[in-house]
Amino acid sequence: MNLNISALDFVQEVKTGNISVEDFVAKTIERIQNVDDKLHAFLSVNEKSIDQARDIDKRIKSGDKVGDCFGMPISIKDNICIKDSKTTCASKMLENYVSPYDATVITKLKQQDAIFVGKVNMDEFAMGLTTEFSAYGPSKNPWNIEHVPGGSSGGSAVSVSAFECVASLGSDTGGSVRNPASFCSTVGYKPTYGLISRFGLISYANSIEQIGPLTRTVKDTAFMLNLISGLDPNDNTTIDNKNEDYLSGIEVGIEGKKIGIIKEMIGEGIDSEVLSATKDAISRLESLGATCEEISLDMVKYSVAAYYTITATEAGSNLARYDNLRYGYDFPLEGYEFNSYISKARKKFGPEVTRRMIIGGFVPSAGHAGKYFLKALKVKSKLTNEVNEAFKRVDLLVSPTVPVLPFKLGEKIDDPISLFLVDINTVTANLTGKPAISIPFAYSNGLPIGIQLMADSSQDKLLLQAAYALEQTVTLPEVPI
Ligand code: GLN
């Protein structure tokens, strides 16, 4: 049985009776057992998957109504709550946390008969971009296991890329869906802010983050968006997309569209292979009938600094609840005074989360806020103005998703600043709330390179049409695992 199948093809094959859900899910679990020792995408595997699959087969046979996913095996990043399952955020702090409720995206996918095959690895609390900051050990890139798979949704990208599931959900605060998608050769989508409910996503920097799908094809992403987007009374930042159908019209092409090439994202620090792939992407976009022009976003050079200042501040307050009393209780209060208790409790955070918490306490504090936090907010609003101006002139923006190739495990782990800079091309979409997608585009020595397209707010449909058009020009090799 071929596990390398798109979500839409999976649904079709099940509907026409060519494959049974039970066989497919059983093979998927077997695949996880065979390759995940090497890849470490999964933090937990859902033992009920095969029973659930069998039940769906039965319902199909007896002509009962079955949801649009038809038992499709999906992996879920471990910061998205599934009722009665562990949700650890890859942290020791939440090692034993069992969620008492479903995230809205999970409720919606359950209604459509998706099967959650397991929870997947990530950087602790989604802070990082290699999965090396997981408290449970890093995931490995299936294209070369000595290299990082990207992050923080590394487990999501690895599991899709290595056929351990058909699609995955990750979260993207500054690139965490698109970066691993690029490094592992999958599609990764960060929607317009508010398009997908964050209810049940454990917050890191809630003013800019979104849940997003990782899939094998652009159409699969559109399919997933159809299922999980839209207004949610439990998340008042969600927007009403009027039940948009992202699949319909996806093949219209990009004839006559104007595309801006972001100058600041193809300059200093970019690997030569990534640059030449980007040039190739631009010429393909042109041959599809689009016109491309270079465009400058001056504020991009401050975006990483602003991003880390704002996200650390939000993390400082979002993670304050982890005090070993409300979550992670494993030693009693007696015998401690308050500060020493909290300080012992916080030792359960790993080095990166600790670093962010310290920065997050300092940058917005009295006497320092003007120099750091308020300045970062100014950069955010100036960058948003610049991007809004750009979208008066062009329909889409293009850049490499990540300026460098997937690097080796351990290579940058001790150098946080050089790690932070890898986010230079992805954070703009988050700081401005715009939708952005990474699609697999090229390879250098077998290592994947992704291309990013960005669109104006609520232009998710246009973005998917463009991504689909570009995707049709690419032939992907088989993952060597
Ligand atoms: N690398 C970024 C960070 O560490 C992005 C993480 C994310 O998108 N969750 O904050």
Coordinates of C-alpha atoms and ligand atoms in Angstrom, one line a residue:
M1 CA 0.0 0.0 0.0
N2 CA 1.3 3.4 -0.9
L3 CA 1.4 5.7 2.0
N4 CA 2.8 8.6 -0.1
I5 CA -0.7 9.8 -1.0
S6 CA -2.3 13.2 -0.9
A7 CA -5.2 13.9 1.5
L8 CA -7.5 14.4 -1.4
D9 CA -6.4 11.1 -3.1
F10 CA -6.7 9.3 0.3
V11 CA -10.4 10.5 0.6
Q12 CA -11.1 9.5 -3.0
E13 CA -9.5 6.0 -2.6
V14 CA -11.5 5.3 0.5
K15 CA -14.7 6.6 -1.0
T16 CA -14.3 4.4 -4.1
G17 CA -13.5 1.4 -1.9
N18 CA -10.0 1.0 -3.2
I19 CA -8.5 1.2 0.2
S20 CA -9.8 0.3 3.6
V21 CA -9.3 2.9 6.4
E22 CA -8.2 0.1 8.7
D23 CA -5.5 -1.1 6.3
F24 CA -4.2 2.3 5.7
V25 CA -4.1 3.4 9.3
A26 CA -2.5 0.0 10.3
K27 CA 0.2 0.5 7.7
T28 CA 0.7 4.1 8.9
I29 CA 1.2 2.9 12.5
E30 CA 3.6 0.2 11.2
R31 CA 5.5 2.9 9.4
I32 CA 5.8 4.9 12.6
Q33 CA 7.1 1.9 14.4
N34 CA 9.6 1.3 11.6
V35 CA 11.0 4.7 11.1
D36 CA 10.3 6.8 14.2
D37 CA 13.2 5.4 16.2
K38 CA 15.4 7.2 13.7
L39 CA 13.3 10.3 13.2
H40 CA 11.6 10.9 16.5
A41 CA 8.7 12.8 15.1
F42 CA 6.2 11.4 17.6
L43 CA 5.9 12.1 21.4
S44 CA 2.9 9.8 21.7
V45 CA 1.0 7.5 19.4
N46 CA -2.8 7.0 19.6
E47 CA -3.4 3.4 20.4
K48 CA -7.0 3.6 19.5
S49 CA -6.3 4.6 15.9
I50 CA -6.9 1.2 14.4
D51 CA -10.2 0.7 16.3
Q52 CA -11.3 4.1 15.1
A53 CA -10.4 3.2 11.6
R54 CA -12.3 -0.1 11.8
D55 CA -15.4 1.8 13.0
I56 CA -15.2 4.2 10.1
D57 CA -15.0 1.3 7.6
K58 CA -18.1 -0.2 9.2
R59 CA -20.0 3.0 8.9
I60 CA -19.0 3.4 5.2
K61 CA -20.1 -0.2 4.6
S62 CA -23.4 0.3 6.2
G63 CA -24.0 3.5 4.3
D64 CA -23.9 5.8 7.3
K65 CA -22.8 9.4 7.0
V66 CA -19.0 9.8 7.3
G67 CA -17.2 13.1 7.6
D68 CA -15.0 14.6 4.9
C69 CA -11.8 13.2 6.3
F70 CA -12.9 9.5 5.9
G71 CA -10.5 8.4 8.6
M72 CA -7.5 10.3 7.3
P73 CA -4.5 9.9 9.7
I74 CA -3.4 13.3 11.0
S75 CA -0.6 14.1 13.4
I76 CA -1.0 17.0 15.8
K77 CA 1.7 19.2 17.3
D78 CA 1.9 18.7 21.0
N79 CA 0.7 22.2 21.9
I80 CA -2.8 21.6 20.6
C81 CA -5.2 20.1 23.1
I82 CA -6.9 16.8 22.5
K83 CA -9.4 15.8 25.2
D84 CA -8.1 13.1 27.5
S85 CA -4.7 13.0 25.8
K86 CA -1.4 14.3 27.0
T87 CA -0.4 17.7 25.7
T88 CA 3.2 18.3 26.8
C89 CA 4.4 21.2 24.7
A90 CA 7.5 19.1 24.6
S91 CA 8.2 20.4 28.1
K92 CA 8.9 18.7 31.4
M93 CA 6.6 21.3 32.9
L94 CA 3.6 19.7 31.3
E95 CA 5.0 16.1 31.3
N96 CA 1.8 14.7 32.9
Y97 CA -0.7 17.3 31.6
V98 CA -3.8 15.6 30.2
S99 CA -6.1 18.1 28.4
P100 CA -9.7 18.2 29.7
Y101 CA -11.0 19.6 26.4
D102 CA -10.6 19.7 22.7
A103 CA -9.1 22.6 20.8
T104 CA -11.6 24.0 18.3
V105 CA -9.6 22.6 15.3
I106 CA -9.7 19.2 17.0
T107 CA -13.5 19.4 17.5
K108 CA -13.9 20.3 13.8
L109 CA -11.7 17.5 12.6
K110 CA -13.4 15.0 14.8
Q111 CA -16.7 16.0 13.3
Q112 CA -15.1 15.2 9.9
D113 CA -13.9 11.8 11.1
A114 CA -10.2 12.5 11.1
I115 CA -8.0 10.0 13.0
F116 CA -5.3 11.6 15.2
V117 CA -2.5 9.1 15.0
G118 CA -0.4 10.9 17.5
K119 CA 1.1 14.0 19.1
V120 CA 4.2 15.2 17.5
N121 CA 7.5 16.8 18.7
M122 CA 8.3 20.5 18.8
D123 CA 10.6 22.9 20.4
E124 CA 9.5 23.4 24.0
F125 CA 6.5 25.7 24.1
A126 CA 7.1 26.4 20.3
M127 CA 10.2 28.4 21.1
G128 CA 12.9 27.5 18.6
L129 CA 13.3 26.5 15.0
T130 CA 15.1 23.1 15.0
T131 CA 13.2 20.9 17.5
E132 CA 16.4 20.7 19.4
F133 CA 14.8 22.5 22.3
S134 CA 12.3 19.7 22.8
A135 CA 12.7 18.3 26.4
Y136 CA 12.3 14.9 24.8
G137 CA 15.2 15.1 22.3
P138 CA 15.3 16.4 18.8
S139 CA 13.5 15.2 15.7
K140 CA 15.7 14.4 12.6
N141 CA 15.3 15.5 9.0
P142 CA 14.2 12.5 6.9
W143 CA 16.1 13.9 3.9
N144 CA 19.3 13.5 5.9
I145 CA 19.1 12.5 9.5
E146 CA 22.2 14.4 10.5
H147 CA 20.4 17.6 9.8
V148 CA 17.7 19.5 11.7
P149 CA 14.1 19.2 10.4
G150 CA 13.4 22.8 11.3
G151 CA 10.9 23.9 13.9
S152 CA 9.2 24.5 16.0
S153 CA 6.7 22.2 14.3
G154 CA 9.5 19.8 13.4
G155 CA 7.5 16.7 14.3
S156 CA 4.7 17.8 12.1
A157 CA 6.9 18.3 9.1
V158 CA 8.9 15.1 9.6
S159 CA 5.7 13.0 10.0
V160 CA 4.2 14.3 6.8
S161 CA 7.4 14.1 4.8
A162 CA 8.2 10.5 6.0
F163 CA 4.7 9.2 5.4
E164 CA 3.9 8.7 9.1
C165 CA 0.6 10.5 8.5
V166 CA -1.2 12.2 5.6
A167 CA -1.3 15.7 7.0
S168 CA -0.5 17.5 10.2
L169 CA -1.4 20.6 12.2
G170 CA 1.4 22.8 13.6
S171 CA 1.5 26.4 14.9
D172 CA 3.3 29.3 13.5
T173 CA 4.3 32.3 15.7
G174 CA 7.3 33.4 13.6
G175 CA 7.7 30.7 11.0
S176 CA 7.2 27.5 13.0
V177 CA 5.0 25.9 10.3
R178 CA 6.8 27.3 7.2
N179 CA 10.3 26.8 8.4
P180 CA 10.1 23.0 9.0
A181 CA 7.9 22.6 5.9
S182 CA 10.7 24.2 3.9
F183 CA 13.4 22.0 5.6
C184 CA 11.4 18.8 5.1
S185 CA 9.9 19.5 1.7
T186 CA 6.2 19.7 2.7
V187 CA 3.7 22.5 2.1
G188 CA 3.3 24.7 5.2
Y189 CA 0.6 27.3 5.7
K190 CA 0.3 30.3 8.1
P191 CA -3.2 31.8 7.5
T192 CA -4.3 35.4 7.9
Y193 CA -4.4 36.1 11.6
G194 CA -7.8 35.1 13.0
L195 CA -8.7 32.7 10.2
I196 CA -8.2 29.6 12.4
S197 CA -9.3 29.5 16.0
R198 CA -6.5 29.4 18.6
F199 CA -8.9 28.0 21.3
G200 CA -7.0 25.0 22.7
L201 CA -3.7 26.0 21.3
I202 CA -1.3 26.6 24.2
S203 CA -0.3 30.2 23.9
Y204 CA 3.2 31.3 23.3
A205 CA 2.7 34.8 21.7
N206 CA -1.0 34.9 21.1
S207 CA -1.2 38.3 19.3
I208 CA 0.6 36.9 16.3
E209 CA 0.4 33.1 16.2
Q210 CA -1.9 30.8 14.3
I211 CA -2.4 27.1 13.9
G212 CA -1.6 26.0 10.3
P213 CA -1.6 22.8 8.3
L214 CA 1.4 20.9 6.9
T215 CA 0.5 18.8 3.9
R216 CA 1.9 17.1 0.8
T217 CA 0.2 19.4 -1.7
V218 CA -1.3 22.9 -1.9
K219 CA -4.7 21.4 -2.6
D220 CA -4.5 19.4 0.6
T221 CA -3.8 22.7 2.5
A222 CA -6.9 24.2 0.9
F223 CA -8.9 21.1 1.9
M224 CA -7.7 21.4 5.5
L225 CA -8.5 25.1 5.6
N226 CA -12.0 24.4 4.5
L227 CA -12.4 22.1 7.5
I228 CA -10.8 24.1 10.2
S229 CA -11.1 27.8 9.4
G230 CA -13.8 30.3 10.4
L231 CA -15.5 32.1 13.3
D232 CA -15.3 30.6 16.8
P233 CA -17.2 31.9 19.7
N234 CA -14.4 30.6 21.9
D235 CA -11.7 32.8 20.2
N236 CA -12.8 36.4 19.8
T237 CA -9.9 37.1 17.5
T238 CA -11.3 34.9 14.8
I239 CA -12.6 36.4 11.6
D240 CA -15.7 35.5 9.6
N241 CA -14.6 34.1 6.3
K242 CA -18.2 33.3 5.3
N243 CA -17.3 29.6 4.9
E244 CA -15.0 30.3 2.0
D245 CA -14.2 27.3 -0.2
Y246 CA -10.5 27.4 -0.7
L247 CA -10.4 24.5 -3.1
S248 CA -12.9 25.9 -5.6
G249 CA -11.1 27.9 -8.4
I250 CA -7.6 26.9 -7.0
E251 CA -6.5 26.1 -10.6
V252 CA -7.2 29.6 -12.1
G253 CA -3.5 30.4 -12.4
I254 CA -1.7 33.7 -11.9
E255 CA -1.8 35.3 -15.4
G256 CA -1.6 39.1 -15.0
K257 CA -0.8 39.0 -11.2
K258 CA 1.9 41.3 -9.9
I259 CA 4.5 39.8 -7.6
G260 CA 7.0 41.7 -5.4
I261 CA 10.4 40.2 -4.8
I262 CA 11.4 41.3 -1.3
K263 CA 14.8 42.7 -1.7
E264 CA 15.8 42.4 2.0
M265 CA 15.1 38.7 1.9
I266 CA 17.5 37.8 -0.9
G267 CA 20.5 39.8 0.3
E268 CA 23.1 39.3 2.9
G269 CA 23.4 36.0 4.6
I270 CA 21.5 33.9 2.0
D271 CA 23.0 30.6 0.9
S272 CA 23.9 30.6 -2.8
E273 CA 21.8 27.5 -3.5
V274 CA 18.8 29.2 -1.9
L275 CA 19.3 32.3 -3.9
S276 CA 19.5 30.4 -7.2
A277 CA 16.3 28.4 -6.3
T278 CA 14.6 31.7 -5.6
K279 CA 15.6 33.2 -9.0
D280 CA 14.4 30.0 -10.6
A281 CA 11.0 30.4 -8.8
I282 CA 10.7 34.0 -10.0
S283 CA 11.3 33.0 -13.6
R284 CA 8.7 30.3 -13.4
L285 CA 6.2 32.7 -11.9
E286 CA 6.9 35.0 -14.8
S287 CA 6.4 32.2 -17.3
L288 CA 3.1 31.5 -15.7
G289 CA 2.1 35.0 -16.7
A290 CA 2.9 37.0 -13.6
T291 CA 5.1 40.1 -13.6
C292 CA 7.7 40.3 -10.9
E293 CA 9.4 43.4 -9.6
E294 CA 11.8 44.0 -6.8
I295 CA 10.3 45.7 -3.8
S296 CA 12.0 47.1 -0.6
L297 CA 10.6 46.6 2.9
D298 CA 13.0 48.7 4.9
M299 CA 11.7 47.6 8.3
V300 CA 12.5 43.9 7.6
K301 CA 16.0 44.6 8.9
Y302 CA 14.5 45.3 12.4
S303 CA 11.9 42.6 12.2
V304 CA 13.7 39.8 14.0
A305 CA 14.7 42.0 16.9
A306 CA 11.1 43.3 17.2
Y307 CA 9.7 39.8 16.9
Y308 CA 11.8 38.4 19.7
T309 CA 11.1 41.4 21.9
I310 CA 7.3 41.1 21.4
T311 CA 7.2 37.4 21.6
A312 CA 9.3 37.2 24.8
T313 CA 7.1 39.7 26.4
E314 CA 3.9 37.8 25.6
A315 CA 5.6 34.5 26.6
G316 CA 6.6 36.1 29.9
S317 CA 3.0 36.6 30.7
N318 CA 1.5 33.5 29.0
L319 CA 3.9 31.2 30.7
A320 CA 3.6 32.8 34.1
R321 CA 0.8 30.3 34.9
Y322 CA 3.3 27.5 35.0
D323 CA 4.2 27.7 38.6
N324 CA 4.0 24.0 39.7
L325 CA 0.7 24.8 41.5
R326 CA -1.8 25.1 38.7
Y327 CA 0.2 22.9 36.3
G328 CA 2.9 20.3 36.8
Y329 CA 2.4 19.9 40.5
D330 CA 5.0 17.6 41.9
F331 CA 6.3 19.1 45.1
P332 CA 4.3 20.8 47.9
L333 CA 4.4 24.5 48.9
E334 CA 5.3 23.8 52.5
G335 CA 8.8 24.6 53.5
Y336 CA 9.4 27.3 50.8
E337 CA 8.9 31.0 50.8
F338 CA 7.2 32.2 47.6
N339 CA 10.3 33.2 45.5
S340 CA 12.3 30.1 46.2
Y341 CA 9.2 28.0 45.4
I342 CA 8.6 29.6 42.0
S343 CA 12.3 29.6 41.2
K344 CA 12.5 25.8 41.9
A345 CA 9.3 25.2 39.9
R346 CA 10.7 27.2 36.9
K347 CA 13.8 25.0 36.8
K348 CA 11.6 22.6 34.9
F349 CA 11.8 24.9 31.9
G350 CA 14.6 24.2 29.4
P351 CA 17.3 26.7 28.5
E352 CA 15.5 28.4 25.6
V353 CA 12.2 29.0 27.5
T354 CA 14.2 30.2 30.5
R355 CA 16.0 32.7 28.2
R356 CA 12.8 34.0 26.8
M357 CA 11.2 34.3 30.3
I358 CA 14.1 36.3 31.5
I359 CA 14.0 38.6 28.4
G360 CA 10.2 38.7 28.7
G361 CA 10.4 40.0 32.2
F362 CA 13.0 42.6 31.4
V363 CA 12.1 44.2 28.1
P364 CA 8.6 45.5 29.0
S365 CA 9.6 46.5 32.6
A366 CA 9.4 50.0 33.9
G367 CA 12.5 52.0 32.9
H368 CA 13.2 49.7 30.0
A369 CA 10.0 49.4 28.0
G370 CA 10.7 52.6 26.1
K371 CA 14.0 51.3 24.8
Y372 CA 12.8 47.8 24.0
F373 CA 9.1 46.8 24.0
L374 CA 7.6 50.1 22.8
K375 CA 10.3 50.4 20.1
A376 CA 9.4 46.8 19.0
L377 CA 5.8 47.8 18.8
K378 CA 6.7 50.8 16.6
V379 CA 8.7 48.5 14.3
K380 CA 5.7 46.2 14.1
S381 CA 3.4 49.0 13.1
K382 CA 5.8 50.6 10.6
L383 CA 6.4 47.2 9.0
T384 CA 2.7 46.7 8.7
N385 CA 2.3 50.0 7.0
E386 CA 5.1 49.2 4.6
V387 CA 3.6 45.8 3.7
N388 CA 0.1 47.4 3.3
E389 CA 1.7 49.9 1.0
A390 CA 3.4 47.1 -1.0
F391 CA 0.0 45.4 -1.4
K392 CA -1.4 48.5 -3.1
R393 CA 1.2 47.9 -5.8
V394 CA 1.5 44.1 -6.0
D395 CA -0.8 41.1 -5.4
L396 CA 1.7 38.8 -3.8
L397 CA 5.2 38.8 -2.3
V398 CA 7.9 36.2 -2.9
S399 CA 11.0 35.2 -1.1
P400 CA 12.8 32.1 0.0
T401 CA 11.1 30.7 3.1
V402 CA 14.4 30.3 5.0
P403 CA 17.7 31.9 3.8
V404 CA 19.8 28.9 4.6
L405 CA 19.8 25.1 3.9
P406 CA 18.8 22.7 6.7
F407 CA 21.9 22.8 8.9
K408 CA 23.4 20.0 11.0
L409 CA 22.0 19.0 14.4
G410 CA 24.0 20.8 17.1
E411 CA 25.5 23.3 14.6
K412 CA 23.7 26.4 15.9
I413 CA 22.3 25.3 19.3
D414 CA 24.8 27.3 21.4
D415 CA 24.4 30.4 19.3
P416 CA 20.9 31.8 19.9
I417 CA 21.4 35.0 17.9
S418 CA 22.5 33.1 14.8
L419 CA 19.5 30.9 15.3
F420 CA 17.1 33.8 15.7
L421 CA 18.4 35.3 12.4
V422 CA 17.2 32.2 10.5
D423 CA 13.7 33.6 11.0
I424 CA 14.3 36.7 9.0
N425 CA 12.0 35.8 6.1
T426 CA 9.1 34.3 8.1
V427 CA 8.4 36.7 11.0
T428 CA 7.1 39.5 8.7
A429 CA 3.9 37.6 8.0
N430 CA 3.3 37.1 11.7
L431 CA 4.1 40.7 12.8
T432 CA 1.7 42.0 10.1
G433 CA -1.0 39.3 10.3
K434 CA -0.7 38.4 6.6
P435 CA -1.1 34.9 5.2
A436 CA 2.0 33.1 3.9
I437 CA 2.8 29.7 2.5
S438 CA 6.0 27.6 2.0
I439 CA 6.0 25.1 -0.9
P440 CA 8.7 22.6 -1.7
F441 CA 10.7 23.9 -4.6
A442 CA 14.3 22.6 -5.0
Y443 CA 17.0 20.5 -3.5
S444 CA 20.7 21.0 -2.8
N445 CA 22.7 17.8 -2.1
G446 CA 19.4 16.2 -1.3
L447 CA 18.4 18.9 1.2
P448 CA 15.1 20.7 0.5
I449 CA 14.6 24.4 -0.2
G450 CA 11.2 26.0 0.1
I451 CA 9.7 29.1 -1.5
Q452 CA 7.5 31.5 0.4
L453 CA 4.6 33.4 -1.0
M454 CA 2.7 36.0 1.0
A455 CA -0.5 37.8 0.3
D456 CA -2.6 40.6 1.8
S457 CA -4.9 39.9 4.8
S458 CA -7.8 37.7 3.9
Q459 CA -6.4 37.0 0.5
D460 CA -5.8 33.4 1.5
K461 CA -7.6 32.1 -1.5
L462 CA -5.5 34.1 -4.0
L463 CA -2.3 32.9 -2.1
L464 CA -3.3 29.3 -2.5
Q465 CA -4.1 29.8 -6.2
A466 CA -0.6 31.2 -6.7
A467 CA 1.1 28.5 -4.7
Y468 CA -0.8 25.8 -6.6
A469 CA 0.3 27.3 -9.9
L470 CA 4.0 27.4 -8.8
E471 CA 3.7 23.9 -7.4
Q472 CA 2.7 22.5 -10.8
T473 CA 6.1 23.4 -12.1
V474 CA 7.9 21.3 -9.5
T475 CA 8.7 17.5 -9.5
L476 CA 9.6 16.2 -6.1
P477 CA 12.0 13.3 -5.5
E478 CA 11.1 10.5 -3.0
V479 CA 12.2 11.0 0.5
P480 CA 15.2 8.7 1.1
I481 CA 13.9 6.9 4.2
Ligands
GLN1 N1 11.8 30.5 15.8 C1 10.8 31.4 16.3 C2 10.8 31.4 17.8 O1 11.5 30.7 18.4 C3 9.5 30.9 15.8 C4 8.7 30.0 16.6 C5 7.3 29.7 16.2 O2 6.9 30.1 15.1 N2 6.6 29.1 17.1 O3 10.1 32.1 18.4

